[in-house]
Amino acid sequence: MTFEGYSVKIKNALESQKISVGDLIEIKKGSKTYTGMLMPRTQGDSNCIVIKLANGYNIGIDFRNASVRRIKPAKKSSEKKPALSFDKTKPQVALITTGGTITSKIDYETGAVRSLIKPDELLDTTPRLREIINLTEISSPFARMSEDMNADDWAKIAKETARLLNKGNKSVIITHGTDTLHYTAAALSFALKNLHKPVVLVGAQRSSDRGSADTTMNLVCSAYVATSDIAEVGICMHGSINDDYCLFSRGTKVRKMHTSRRDAFRPINELPLAKIWYDGKIEIVNKNYKKRNDSEKVEADAKFEKKVALLKAYPGSDPHVLEYYASKGYKGFVIEGTGLGHVPTKSKNSWIPVIKKLTKDGIPVVIAPQTLYGRINPNVYTNLRILFYDAGAIPGQDMLPETAYVKLCWALGHTKDFDKIKSMMMENIAGEITSRSIINAFLM
Amino acid sequence: MTFEGYSVKIKNALESQKISVGDLIEIKKGSKTYTGMLMPRTQGDSNCIVIKLANGYNIGIDFRNASVRRIKPAKKSSEKKPALSFDKTKPQVALITTGGTITSKIDYETGAVRSLIKPDELLDTTPRLREIINLTEISSPFARMSEDMNADDWAKIAKETARLLNKGNKSVIITHGTDTLHYTAAALSFALKNLHKPVVLVGAQRSSDRGSADTTMNLVCSAYVATSDIAEVGICMHGSINDDYCLFSRGTKVRKMHTSRRDAFRPINELPLAKIWYDGKIEIVNKNYKKRNDSEKVEADAKFEKKVALLKAYPGSDPHVLEYYASKGYKGFVIEGTGLGHVPTKSKNSWIPVIKKLTKDGIPVVIAPQTLYGRINPNVYTNLRILFYDAGAIPGQDMLPETAYVKLCWALGHTKDFDKIKSMMMENIAGEITSRSIINAFLM
């Protein structure tokens, strides 16, 4: 075990005590004593020693004028076989792990983060889960970082979720990488038919060995949502950069809006369903959700057409890229239009003739807002009327481009009939289209 | 002139008085009298009659129990030749109009909005401009809705701006459609070399015949920015949905974030430069700006390579579309990566081999954040190291994807040397890259 990232002074102190990363240690500094598991140091002040406390949080302690001693060596992986919870007074919940930062550790070869944790180690890092739920099963159909997921993975997760819900679990919590978490959330929203239990997607923006780790709080809040009556697919992550509350946002109305902040997942064009505090308090923010009904059977209707493209219209953009995709057998398109839903119309590079040809051939072209917030409106401008009424594009209303993409994959997985696709895309199926815009849902 | 949109009662009252849209009318209701120009009714309650007051604002008056009479017929277009301001005590400012909603009127053929106003009519709709600036010239190089603009238009605007600044004007105000306003703002930011005067881009989210029109306030606030010492290219639009203040945000750090709200233009990853109140008060929010120096000469360095593509990586996305573009002679790419800058890496559809081949051939591939907020970080994850260190992609840091696209067009307009492009893309040229992230610049 290396102490890379720690100062020479800390390194020497640890080596002299034969301490390794993972050992339970005690640090004395002045009149204070800190006890916790020694963590590796990946960034930040090398004079700070980082330990994971019993409550799951990491803290950094300035090691100047401090001393350290080992209390207990790290458990070897092979010794670890933590029992799942069997407290039958707690609600039965199953966990699906799929990879991502939330189940990752530092890779000492490269210094970067890799998906390495064994699923049941989550119970070690977040022991409080046992106080909230009775974890019946941990299923790990695969482990990958979310940038590498695709529609086959969405289908696998949907089927596994339905199986676990229909076995009598009150909810399923799914751990997942954050990069494409909102795409998967949208996919499950469409694929889980007749859902009447919470399906809680959760990830981590920081790996568990960092002082600002968000895994514990996100998991604990997810467990509370799992026991709630909010029978929706949603994402549960930090609501602010403080460890005060998480948001649970609808799976079709949420997006990763920041590369690194812990509160990166924001509801778009809708308020979050609920705020969840670490002590279990749940504040319903948006009353428009389905209520729990534990007797309903869930069906995984997880057919996705993969030949769908998501692209962007912008100054100078080339419409012929649509023909490239069509020549490769693509069955549908989502275009991020500018403003109320524009594509270049009267310029040399007009997208109109190409879109008109595609829709005539029965290939749906959906326009979603590049602005993210707001609603496509086919009526305001002459150029919009040309696009929607003449060229046959489908207005995506207030759907996120990512949600529109997932929905079109799903719709085309069920039919190739243009008119049926058009009405599916314009109809609200899983909360992805709201009928009225809410004024304070902007930049929320 | 049609009264479409007005109730039968209002229509009859107007016809009996031989009133046309554009006439100066007086409405009496109870003890109150309202005087203003009759506007067409495009949406909203048909029982409300809309007039434009002398201060430029539109109001709607419930016509029940009201009466109307004509004071003065509309001026015919041919009669209108409003003189430009010649108050030499006011700062000399020139105006460039390029089309868009801000210079649009309702098209009575289709009911939709078209670019129709003659540029100098802006002085009629916003007479207060004369109190703030001495408008020396109105230049109208072309008129189109902004979804139809491209790099040739950016170059034209840049050259015209430089010409007008070098003629002794203290600033140039540019009216523009809002859809791609932020692309043009970024283009001018890179193209105007040695700029030491304000260049103020302004648009309108609502056409001037609507009750919620934003033209007047946006133009008035722009005029105040034009007289300020903030020597930057920026966008000046409503800062909130109330008519309280506008924001002036740096041209490389601003984005249209809502399809229809008047406060749609938001600074991203940076605070706005200033808040501007309708009474002329300017509150500097971000002190990091260039100061005015009226003796400097500006140069328009407006060469843009058009064969650049902006695309998005997402689950199931096809990397071979890059090869399609390359086969058409494309010289560079900006990819909106997920999270900290990922593309599908270890999946069947890995983007890595295609990107590696392109960068080996000397074609730059820049990764910008799909999340919009935050910063690309090439170091955190193994997959990122593969993309940036092995495949040679260029991390776009905290640049907006749209800004990165415009910058790459501009950089490739000057050199095709891969290493030079790489250092240009990683260096801050026009405020597009910040060295430190500001915590309250998220969802601002």
XYZ file of N, CA, C and O in Angstrom, chain A residues 84 94-99 103 115 117-122 137-144 156-157 160-161 163-164 172-175:
132
model
N -26.189 -9.517 4.839
C -27.231 -8.550 4.498
C -28.097 -8.369 5.746
O -28.015 -9.137 6.695
N -34.411 -4.123 -2.364
C -33.301 -4.770 -3.061
C -32.416 -3.705 -3.695
O -32.851 -2.587 -3.957
N -31.146 -4.066 -3.918
C -30.175 -3.138 -4.480
C -29.631 -3.722 -5.778
O -29.325 -4.909 -5.840
N -29.553 -2.889 -6.796
C -28.866 -3.286 -8.028
C -27.648 -2.391 -8.169
O -27.767 -1.172 -8.095
N -26.480 -2.974 -8.357
C -25.293 -2.155 -8.623
C -24.907 -2.331 -10.083
O -25.008 -3.431 -10.633
N -24.476 -1.259 -10.716
C -24.140 -1.317 -12.146
C -22.761 -0.734 -12.442
O -22.383 -0.623 -13.598
N -22.042 -0.326 -11.374
C -20.730 0.297 -11.593
C -20.781 1.786 -11.304
O -21.719 2.272 -10.681
N -19.433 2.941 -6.629
C -18.825 1.658 -6.244
C -17.382 1.588 -6.746
O -16.922 0.560 -7.211
N -13.741 1.222 -11.271
C -14.846 0.516 -10.644
C -14.305 -0.761 -9.997
O -13.944 -1.697 -10.681
N -14.989 -1.655 -6.161
C -15.606 -2.119 -4.919
C -16.524 -3.304 -5.167
O -17.209 -3.363 -6.178
N -16.530 -4.237 -4.238
C -17.533 -5.306 -4.324
C -18.853 -4.741 -3.825
O -18.887 -3.997 -2.846
N -19.935 -5.081 -4.488
C -21.216 -4.464 -4.160
C -21.522 -4.439 -2.676
O -21.938 -3.417 -2.144
N -21.258 -5.569 -1.976
C -21.710 -5.591 -0.582
C -20.826 -4.749 0.336
O -21.155 -4.529 1.489
N -19.737 -4.219 -0.190
C -18.935 -3.282 0.597
C -19.694 -1.983 0.850
O -19.337 -1.221 1.738
N -20.720 -1.725 0.028
C -21.539 -0.537 0.263
C -22.138 -0.552 1.659
O -22.322 0.490 2.279
N -31.399 -8.305 -1.014
C -30.632 -8.899 -2.107
C -29.783 -7.814 -2.747
O -30.216 -6.667 -2.864
N -28.567 -8.150 -3.159
C -27.771 -7.226 -3.977
C -27.523 -7.910 -5.310
O -26.913 -8.978 -5.357
N -28.005 -7.305 -6.372
C -27.835 -7.872 -7.705
C -26.853 -7.011 -8.477
O -26.944 -5.789 -8.453
N -25.902 -7.665 -9.124
C -24.896 -6.902 -9.881
C -24.791 -7.460 -11.289
O -23.874 -8.208 -11.610
N -25.753 -7.086 -12.137
C -25.785 -7.671 -13.485
C -24.533 -7.354 -14.294
O -24.131 -8.129 -15.164
N -23.890 -6.227 -14.028
C -22.640 -5.855 -14.710
C -22.043 -4.699 -13.923
O -22.703 -4.129 -13.047
N -20.800 -4.343 -14.230
C -20.179 -3.178 -13.579
C -19.435 -2.390 -14.639
O -18.448 -2.859 -15.203
N -19.958 -1.206 -14.958
C -19.186 -0.337 -15.849
C -19.447 1.122 -15.520
O -20.435 1.475 -14.892
N -31.453 -4.505 -19.450
C -31.061 -5.423 -18.370
C -31.498 -4.885 -17.012
O -32.021 -5.610 -16.176
N -31.229 -3.605 -16.788
C -31.577 -3.007 -15.492
C -33.100 -3.013 -15.308
O -33.606 -3.317 -14.228
N -34.265 -6.554 -14.446
C -33.851 -6.933 -13.099
C -34.661 -6.167 -12.048
O -35.055 -6.731 -11.013
N -34.949 -4.915 -12.329
C -35.755 -4.107 -11.397
C -37.157 -4.699 -11.268
O -37.680 -4.869 -10.155
N -38.103 -7.751 -11.854
C -38.026 -9.040 -11.161
C -37.961 -8.830 -9.644
O -38.707 -9.457 -8.881
N -37.122 -7.893 -9.217
C -36.937 -7.675 -7.778
C -38.177 -7.047 -7.146
O -38.538 -7.365 -6.008
N -36.643 -0.718 -5.260
C -35.298 -1.101 -5.694
C -34.452 0.167 -5.763
O -34.901 1.193 -6.284
N -33.263 0.075 -5.176
C -32.276 1.157 -5.286
C -31.232 0.714 -6.304
O -30.765 -0.421 -6.246
N -30.905 1.583 -7.237
C -29.951 1.234 -8.291
C -28.758 2.178 -8.203
O -28.911 3.392 -8.358
N -27.566 1.644 -7.948
C -26.371 2.497 -7.980
C -25.814 2.490 -9.394
O -25.843 1.470 -10.091
